[in-house]
PDB file of C-alpha atoms and ligand atoms in Angstrom:
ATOM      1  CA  UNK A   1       0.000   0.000   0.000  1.00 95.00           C
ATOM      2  CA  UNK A   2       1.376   3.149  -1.111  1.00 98.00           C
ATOM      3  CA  UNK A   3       0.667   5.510   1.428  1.00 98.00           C
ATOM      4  CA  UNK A   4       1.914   9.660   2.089  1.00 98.00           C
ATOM      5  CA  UNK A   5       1.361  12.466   4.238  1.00 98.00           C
ATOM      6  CA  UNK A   6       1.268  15.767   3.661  1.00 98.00           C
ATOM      7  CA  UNK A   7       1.513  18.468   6.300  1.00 98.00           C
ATOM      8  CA  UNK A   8       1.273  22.186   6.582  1.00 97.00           C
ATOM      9  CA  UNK A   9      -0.430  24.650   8.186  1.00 95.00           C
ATOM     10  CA  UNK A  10      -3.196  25.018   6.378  1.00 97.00           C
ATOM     11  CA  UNK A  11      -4.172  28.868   8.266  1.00 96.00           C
ATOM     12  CA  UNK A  12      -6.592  28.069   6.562  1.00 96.00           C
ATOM     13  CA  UNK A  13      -6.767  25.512   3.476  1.00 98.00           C
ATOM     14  CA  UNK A  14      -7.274  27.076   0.012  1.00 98.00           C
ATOM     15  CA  UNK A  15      -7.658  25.916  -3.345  1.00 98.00           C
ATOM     16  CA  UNK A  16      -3.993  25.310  -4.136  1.00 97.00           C
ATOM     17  CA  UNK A  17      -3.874  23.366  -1.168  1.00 98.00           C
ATOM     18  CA  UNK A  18      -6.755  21.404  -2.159  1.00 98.00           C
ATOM     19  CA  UNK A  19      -5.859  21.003  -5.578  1.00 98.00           C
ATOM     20  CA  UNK A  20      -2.273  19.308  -4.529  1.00 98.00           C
ATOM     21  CA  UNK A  21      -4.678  16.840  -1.724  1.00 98.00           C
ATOM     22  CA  UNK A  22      -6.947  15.805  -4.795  1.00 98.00           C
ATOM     23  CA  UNK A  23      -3.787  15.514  -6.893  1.00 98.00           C
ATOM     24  CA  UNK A  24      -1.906  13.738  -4.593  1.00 98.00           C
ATOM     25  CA  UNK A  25      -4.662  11.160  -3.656  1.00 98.00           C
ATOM     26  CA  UNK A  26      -4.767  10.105  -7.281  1.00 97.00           C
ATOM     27  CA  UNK A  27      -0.623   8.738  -6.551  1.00 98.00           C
ATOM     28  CA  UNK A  28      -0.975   7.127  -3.703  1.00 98.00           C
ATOM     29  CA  UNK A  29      -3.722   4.621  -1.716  1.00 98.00           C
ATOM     30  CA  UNK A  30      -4.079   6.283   1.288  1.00 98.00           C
ATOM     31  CA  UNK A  31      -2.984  10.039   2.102  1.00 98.00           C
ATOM     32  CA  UNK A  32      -2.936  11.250   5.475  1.00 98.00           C
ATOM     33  CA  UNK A  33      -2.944  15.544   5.510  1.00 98.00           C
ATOM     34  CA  UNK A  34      -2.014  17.189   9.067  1.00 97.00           C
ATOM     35  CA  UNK A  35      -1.867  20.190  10.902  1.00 97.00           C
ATOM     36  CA  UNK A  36       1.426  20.305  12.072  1.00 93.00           C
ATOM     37  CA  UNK A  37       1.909  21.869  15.323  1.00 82.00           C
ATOM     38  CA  UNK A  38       5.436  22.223  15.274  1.00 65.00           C
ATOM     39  CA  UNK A  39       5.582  25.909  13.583  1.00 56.00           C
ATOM     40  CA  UNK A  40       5.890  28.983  15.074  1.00 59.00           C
ATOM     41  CA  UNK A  41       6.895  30.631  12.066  1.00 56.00           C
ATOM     42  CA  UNK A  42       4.161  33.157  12.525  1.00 59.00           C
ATOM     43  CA  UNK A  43       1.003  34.197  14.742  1.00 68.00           C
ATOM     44  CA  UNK A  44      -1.780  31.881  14.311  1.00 81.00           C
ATOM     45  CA  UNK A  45      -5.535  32.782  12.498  1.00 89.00           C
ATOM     46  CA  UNK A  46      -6.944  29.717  13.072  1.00 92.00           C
ATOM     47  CA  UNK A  47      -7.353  27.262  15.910  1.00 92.00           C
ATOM     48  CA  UNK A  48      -5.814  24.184  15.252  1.00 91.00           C
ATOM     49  CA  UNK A  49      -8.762  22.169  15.568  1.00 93.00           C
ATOM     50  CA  UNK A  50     -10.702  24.765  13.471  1.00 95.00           C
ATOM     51  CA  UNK A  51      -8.115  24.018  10.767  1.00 96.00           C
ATOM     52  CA  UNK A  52      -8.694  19.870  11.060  1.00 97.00           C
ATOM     53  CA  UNK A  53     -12.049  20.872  10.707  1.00 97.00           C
ATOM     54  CA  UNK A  54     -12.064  23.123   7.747  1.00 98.00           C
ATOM     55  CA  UNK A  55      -9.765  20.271   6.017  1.00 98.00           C
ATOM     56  CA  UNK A  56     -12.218  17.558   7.129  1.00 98.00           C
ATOM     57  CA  UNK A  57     -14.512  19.355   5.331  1.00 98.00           C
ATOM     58  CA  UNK A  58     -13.618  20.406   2.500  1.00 98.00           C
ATOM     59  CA  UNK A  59     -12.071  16.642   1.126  1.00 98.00           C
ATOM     60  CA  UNK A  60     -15.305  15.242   2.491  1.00 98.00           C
ATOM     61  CA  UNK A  61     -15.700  13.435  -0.599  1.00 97.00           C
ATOM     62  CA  UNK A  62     -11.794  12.217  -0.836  1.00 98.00           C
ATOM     63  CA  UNK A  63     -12.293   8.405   0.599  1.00 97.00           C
ATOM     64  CA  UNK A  64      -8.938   8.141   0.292  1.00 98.00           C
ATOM     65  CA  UNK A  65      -8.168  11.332   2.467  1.00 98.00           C
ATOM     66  CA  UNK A  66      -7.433  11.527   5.847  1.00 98.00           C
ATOM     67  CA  UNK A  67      -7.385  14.914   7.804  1.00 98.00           C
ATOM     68  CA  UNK A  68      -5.971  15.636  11.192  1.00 97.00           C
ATOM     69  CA  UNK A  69      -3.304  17.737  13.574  1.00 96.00           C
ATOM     70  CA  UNK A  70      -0.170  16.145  14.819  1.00 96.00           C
ATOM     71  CA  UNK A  71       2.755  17.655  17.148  1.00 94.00           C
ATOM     72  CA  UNK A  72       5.950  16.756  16.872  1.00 94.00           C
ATOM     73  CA  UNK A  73       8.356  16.728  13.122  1.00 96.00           C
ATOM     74  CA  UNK A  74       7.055  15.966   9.473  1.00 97.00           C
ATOM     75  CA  UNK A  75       9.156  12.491   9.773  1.00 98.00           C
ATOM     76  CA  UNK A  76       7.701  11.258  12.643  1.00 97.00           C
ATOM     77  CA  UNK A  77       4.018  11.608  11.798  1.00 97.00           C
ATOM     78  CA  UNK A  78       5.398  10.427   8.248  1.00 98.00           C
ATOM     79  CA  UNK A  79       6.490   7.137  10.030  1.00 98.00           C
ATOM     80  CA  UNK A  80       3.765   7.346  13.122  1.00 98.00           C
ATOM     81  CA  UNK A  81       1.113   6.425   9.590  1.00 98.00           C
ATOM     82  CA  UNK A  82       3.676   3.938   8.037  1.00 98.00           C
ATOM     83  CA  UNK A  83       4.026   6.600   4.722  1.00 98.00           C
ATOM     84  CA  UNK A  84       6.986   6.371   2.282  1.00 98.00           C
ATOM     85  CA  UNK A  85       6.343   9.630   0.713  1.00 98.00           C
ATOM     86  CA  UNK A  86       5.820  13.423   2.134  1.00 98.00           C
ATOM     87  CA  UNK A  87       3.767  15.423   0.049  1.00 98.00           C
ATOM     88  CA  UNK A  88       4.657  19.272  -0.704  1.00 98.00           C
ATOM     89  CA  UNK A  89       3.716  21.850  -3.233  1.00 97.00           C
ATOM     90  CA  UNK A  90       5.463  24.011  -4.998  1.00 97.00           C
ATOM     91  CA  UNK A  91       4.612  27.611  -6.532  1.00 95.00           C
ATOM     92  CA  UNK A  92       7.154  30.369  -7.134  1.00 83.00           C
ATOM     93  CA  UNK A  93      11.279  30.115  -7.153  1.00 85.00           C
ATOM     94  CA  UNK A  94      10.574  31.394  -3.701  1.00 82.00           C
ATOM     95  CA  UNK A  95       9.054  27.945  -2.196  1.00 91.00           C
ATOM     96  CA  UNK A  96      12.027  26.059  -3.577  1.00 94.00           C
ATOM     97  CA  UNK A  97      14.785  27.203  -1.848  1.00 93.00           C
ATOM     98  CA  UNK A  98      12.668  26.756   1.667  1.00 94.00           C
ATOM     99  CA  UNK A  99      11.342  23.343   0.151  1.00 96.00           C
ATOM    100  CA  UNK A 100      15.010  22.157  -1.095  1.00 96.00           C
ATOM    101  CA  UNK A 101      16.181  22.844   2.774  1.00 96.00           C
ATOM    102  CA  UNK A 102      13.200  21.266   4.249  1.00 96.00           C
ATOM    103  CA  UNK A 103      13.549  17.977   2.134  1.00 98.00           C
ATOM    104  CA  UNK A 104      17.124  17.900   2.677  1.00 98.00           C
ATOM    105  CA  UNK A 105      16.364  18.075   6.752  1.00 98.00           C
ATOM    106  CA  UNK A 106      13.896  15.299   6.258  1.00 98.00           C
ATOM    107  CA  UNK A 107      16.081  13.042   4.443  1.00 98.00           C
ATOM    108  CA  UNK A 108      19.362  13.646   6.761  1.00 98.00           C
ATOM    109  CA  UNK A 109      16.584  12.270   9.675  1.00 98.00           C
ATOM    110  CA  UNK A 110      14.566   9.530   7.894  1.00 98.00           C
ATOM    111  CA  UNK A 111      16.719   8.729   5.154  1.00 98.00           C
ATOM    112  CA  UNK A 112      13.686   5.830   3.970  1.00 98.00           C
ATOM    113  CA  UNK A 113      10.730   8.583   3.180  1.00 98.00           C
ATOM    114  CA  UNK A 114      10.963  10.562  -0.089  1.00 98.00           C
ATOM    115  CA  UNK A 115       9.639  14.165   0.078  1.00 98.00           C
ATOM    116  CA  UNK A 116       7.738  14.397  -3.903  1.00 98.00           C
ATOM    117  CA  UNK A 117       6.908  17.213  -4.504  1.00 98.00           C
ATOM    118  CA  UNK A 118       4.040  18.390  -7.376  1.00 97.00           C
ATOM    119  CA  UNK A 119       3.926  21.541  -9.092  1.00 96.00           C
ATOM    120  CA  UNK A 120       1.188  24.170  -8.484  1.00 94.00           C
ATOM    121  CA  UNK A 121      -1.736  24.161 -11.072  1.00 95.00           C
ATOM    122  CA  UNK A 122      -1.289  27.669 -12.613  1.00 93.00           C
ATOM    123  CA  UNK A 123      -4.026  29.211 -11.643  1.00 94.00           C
ATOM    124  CA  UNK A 124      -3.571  28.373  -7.721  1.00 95.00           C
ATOM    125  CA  UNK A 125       0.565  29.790  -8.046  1.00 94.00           C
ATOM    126  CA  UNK A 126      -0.395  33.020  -6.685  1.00 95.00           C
ATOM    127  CA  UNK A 127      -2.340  31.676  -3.416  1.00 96.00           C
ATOM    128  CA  UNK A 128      -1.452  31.528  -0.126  1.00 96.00           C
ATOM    129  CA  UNK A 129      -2.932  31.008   3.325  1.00 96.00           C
ATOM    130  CA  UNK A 130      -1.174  34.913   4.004  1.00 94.00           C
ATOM    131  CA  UNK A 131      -2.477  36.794   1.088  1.00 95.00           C
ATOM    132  CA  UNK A 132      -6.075  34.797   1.733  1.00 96.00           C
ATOM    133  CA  UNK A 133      -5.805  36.280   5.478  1.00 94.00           C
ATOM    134  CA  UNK A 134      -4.876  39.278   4.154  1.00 94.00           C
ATOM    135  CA  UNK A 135      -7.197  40.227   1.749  1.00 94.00           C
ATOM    136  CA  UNK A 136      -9.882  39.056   4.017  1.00 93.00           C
ATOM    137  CA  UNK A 137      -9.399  41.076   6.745  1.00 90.00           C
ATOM    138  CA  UNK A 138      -9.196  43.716   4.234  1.00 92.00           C
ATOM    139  CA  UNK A 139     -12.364  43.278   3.050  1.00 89.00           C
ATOM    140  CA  UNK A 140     -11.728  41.982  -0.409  1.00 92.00           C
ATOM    141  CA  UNK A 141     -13.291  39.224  -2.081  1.00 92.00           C
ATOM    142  CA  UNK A 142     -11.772  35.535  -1.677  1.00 93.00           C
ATOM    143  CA  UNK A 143     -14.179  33.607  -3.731  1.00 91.00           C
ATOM    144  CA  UNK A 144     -12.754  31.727  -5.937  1.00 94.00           C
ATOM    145  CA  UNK A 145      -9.485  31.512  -3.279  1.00 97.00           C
ATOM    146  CA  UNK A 146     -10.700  29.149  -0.878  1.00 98.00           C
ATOM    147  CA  UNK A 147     -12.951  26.330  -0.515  1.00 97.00           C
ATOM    148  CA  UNK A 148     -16.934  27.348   0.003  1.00 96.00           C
ATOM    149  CA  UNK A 149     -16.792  25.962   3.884  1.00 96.00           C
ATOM    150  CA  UNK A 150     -13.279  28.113   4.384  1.00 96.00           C
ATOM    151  CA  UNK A 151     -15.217  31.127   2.761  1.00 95.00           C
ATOM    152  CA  UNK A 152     -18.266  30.908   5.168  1.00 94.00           C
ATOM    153  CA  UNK A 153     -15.709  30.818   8.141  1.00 93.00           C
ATOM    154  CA  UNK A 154     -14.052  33.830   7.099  1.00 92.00           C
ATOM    155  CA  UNK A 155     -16.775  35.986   6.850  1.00 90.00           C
ATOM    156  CA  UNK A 156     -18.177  34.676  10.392  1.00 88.00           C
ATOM    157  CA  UNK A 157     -14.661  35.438  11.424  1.00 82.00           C
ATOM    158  CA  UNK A 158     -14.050  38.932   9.527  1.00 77.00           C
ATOM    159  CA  UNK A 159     -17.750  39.961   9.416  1.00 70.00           C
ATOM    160  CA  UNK A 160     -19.310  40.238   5.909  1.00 59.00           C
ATOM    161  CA  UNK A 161     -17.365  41.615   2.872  1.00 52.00           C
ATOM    162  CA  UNK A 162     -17.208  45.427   2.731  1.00 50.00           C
ATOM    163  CA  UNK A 163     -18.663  46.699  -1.000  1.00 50.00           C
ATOM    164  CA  UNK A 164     -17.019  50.165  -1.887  1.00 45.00           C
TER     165      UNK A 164
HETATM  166  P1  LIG B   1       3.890  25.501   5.738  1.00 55.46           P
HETATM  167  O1  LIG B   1       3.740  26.492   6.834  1.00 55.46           O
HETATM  168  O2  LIG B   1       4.339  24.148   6.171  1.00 55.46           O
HETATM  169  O3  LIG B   1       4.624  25.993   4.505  1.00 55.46           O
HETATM  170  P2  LIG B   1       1.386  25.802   4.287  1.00 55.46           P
HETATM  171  O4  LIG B   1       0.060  25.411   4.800  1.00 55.46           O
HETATM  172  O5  LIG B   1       1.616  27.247   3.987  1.00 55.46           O
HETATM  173  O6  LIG B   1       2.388  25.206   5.322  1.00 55.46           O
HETATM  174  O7  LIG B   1       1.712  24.961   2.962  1.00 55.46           O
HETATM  175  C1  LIG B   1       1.798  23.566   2.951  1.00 55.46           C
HETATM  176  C2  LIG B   1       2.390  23.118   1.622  1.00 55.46           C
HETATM  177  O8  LIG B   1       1.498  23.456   0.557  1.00 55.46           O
HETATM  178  C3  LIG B   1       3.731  23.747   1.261  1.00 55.46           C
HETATM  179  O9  LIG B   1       4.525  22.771   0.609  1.00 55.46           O
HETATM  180  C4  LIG B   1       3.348  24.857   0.308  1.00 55.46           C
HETATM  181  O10 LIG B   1       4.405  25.162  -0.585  1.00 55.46           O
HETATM  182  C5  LIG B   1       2.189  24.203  -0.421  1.00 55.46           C
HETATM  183  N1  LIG B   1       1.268  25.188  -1.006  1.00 55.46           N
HETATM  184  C6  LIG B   1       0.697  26.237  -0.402  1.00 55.46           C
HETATM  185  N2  LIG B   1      -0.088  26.938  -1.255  1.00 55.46           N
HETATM  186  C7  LIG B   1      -0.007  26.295  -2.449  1.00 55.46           C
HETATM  187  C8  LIG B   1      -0.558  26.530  -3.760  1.00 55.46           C
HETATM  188  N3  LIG B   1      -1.339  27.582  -3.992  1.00 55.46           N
HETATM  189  N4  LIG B   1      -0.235  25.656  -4.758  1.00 55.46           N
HETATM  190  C9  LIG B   1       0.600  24.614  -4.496  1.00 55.46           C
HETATM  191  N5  LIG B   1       1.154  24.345  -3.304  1.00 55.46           N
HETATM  192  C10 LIG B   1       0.869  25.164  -2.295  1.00 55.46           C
END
C-alpha cells in the first residue's frame, strides 16, 4: 500500500492546497494531511482544531483522504502512519529554496521517506494562506481563493465583505 502524508499549516486551506490533496490522492492509496503543530513561524488565524475541521470538510468526498493535527516533526508523523512519501507543493522560485532545505532536513533524519513534490496548477501559483488572510481582513473578495466551507468561516470570522 502506497501511502503519504502531507503536512502544513493550512491557516486556513485554500484551493492550491486542495488542488495538490486531490492531486496527490490520485498517486498514492491512502494520504494522510495534518496540521502540524510544530511551527511557530508566525502568529496563528486559526485554531488548530478549526483548521482539522475546515480540512475535514472540505475533502469530504476524498475516501482516500485523511485529515488531522499532529505535534511533533514531518518524519515522525510520516512514520507514526507507516508513509513512504511526504507530500509538498510548490509555486514560485521562492518555495524552492525553503522546500530544497526542508527535504534535505527530512532526508538527513529519515533517510527511507521521499519528500515528492508536485507543481502548483497555474491558476492556484499566486495563493497563499497569508495573502487569503490578508485580503480578508481587508475586506476583499476571496471567492474563488478558498474552498466554500473556508469562505463561510471567514466571513463569520471577519464579518461580511465590505462593498465600496
Ligand atoms: P507551511 O507552513 O508548512 O509551509 P502551508 O500550509 O503554507 O504550510 O503549505 C503547505 C504546503 O502546501 C507547502 O509545501 C506549500 O508550498 C504548499 N502550497 C501552499 N499553497 C499552495 C498553492 N497555492 N499551490 C501549491 N502548493 C501550495
Amino acid at each position: 500500500m502506497r501511502i503519504a502524508v502531507y503536512p502544513g499549516s493550512f491557516d486556513p486551506v485554500t484551493l492550491g492546497h486542495l488542488d495538490i490533496i486531490i492531486r496527490a490522492s490520485r498517486l498514492f492509496d491512502k494520504l494522510y494531511v495534518a496540521v502540524l503543530s510544530n511551527s511557530n513561524k508566525r502568529e496563528r488565524y486559526f485554531s488548530w482544531h478549526e483548521r482539522v475541521e475546515m480540512l475535514q470538510e472540505a475533502t469530504a468526498d476524498l475516501p482516500k483522504v485523511h485529515c488531522e493535527s499532529f505535534q511533533g516533526l514531518a518524519v515522525e508523523y510520516a512514520r507514526s502512519r507507516k508513509a513512504q512519501a511526504i507530500v509538498r507543493g510548490l509555486r514560485a522560485v521562492s518555495d524552492f529554496e525553503y522546500e530544497l532545505k526542508l527535504a534535505e532536513a527530512n532526508r538527513h533524519l529519515a533517510p527511507e521517506i521521499e519528500t515528492v513534490f508536485l507543481m502548483t496548477s497555474h491558476q492556484y501559483s499566486f495563493i497563499s494562506s497569508s495573502i487569503v488572510r490578508e485580503v480578508a481582513q481587508l475586506g476583499g473578495n476571496i471567492d474563488g481563493w478558498v474552498p466554500r466551507n473556508v469562505a463561510e468561516r471567514i466571513a463569520q470570522k471577519y464579518g461580511p465583505r465590505r462593498e465600496e
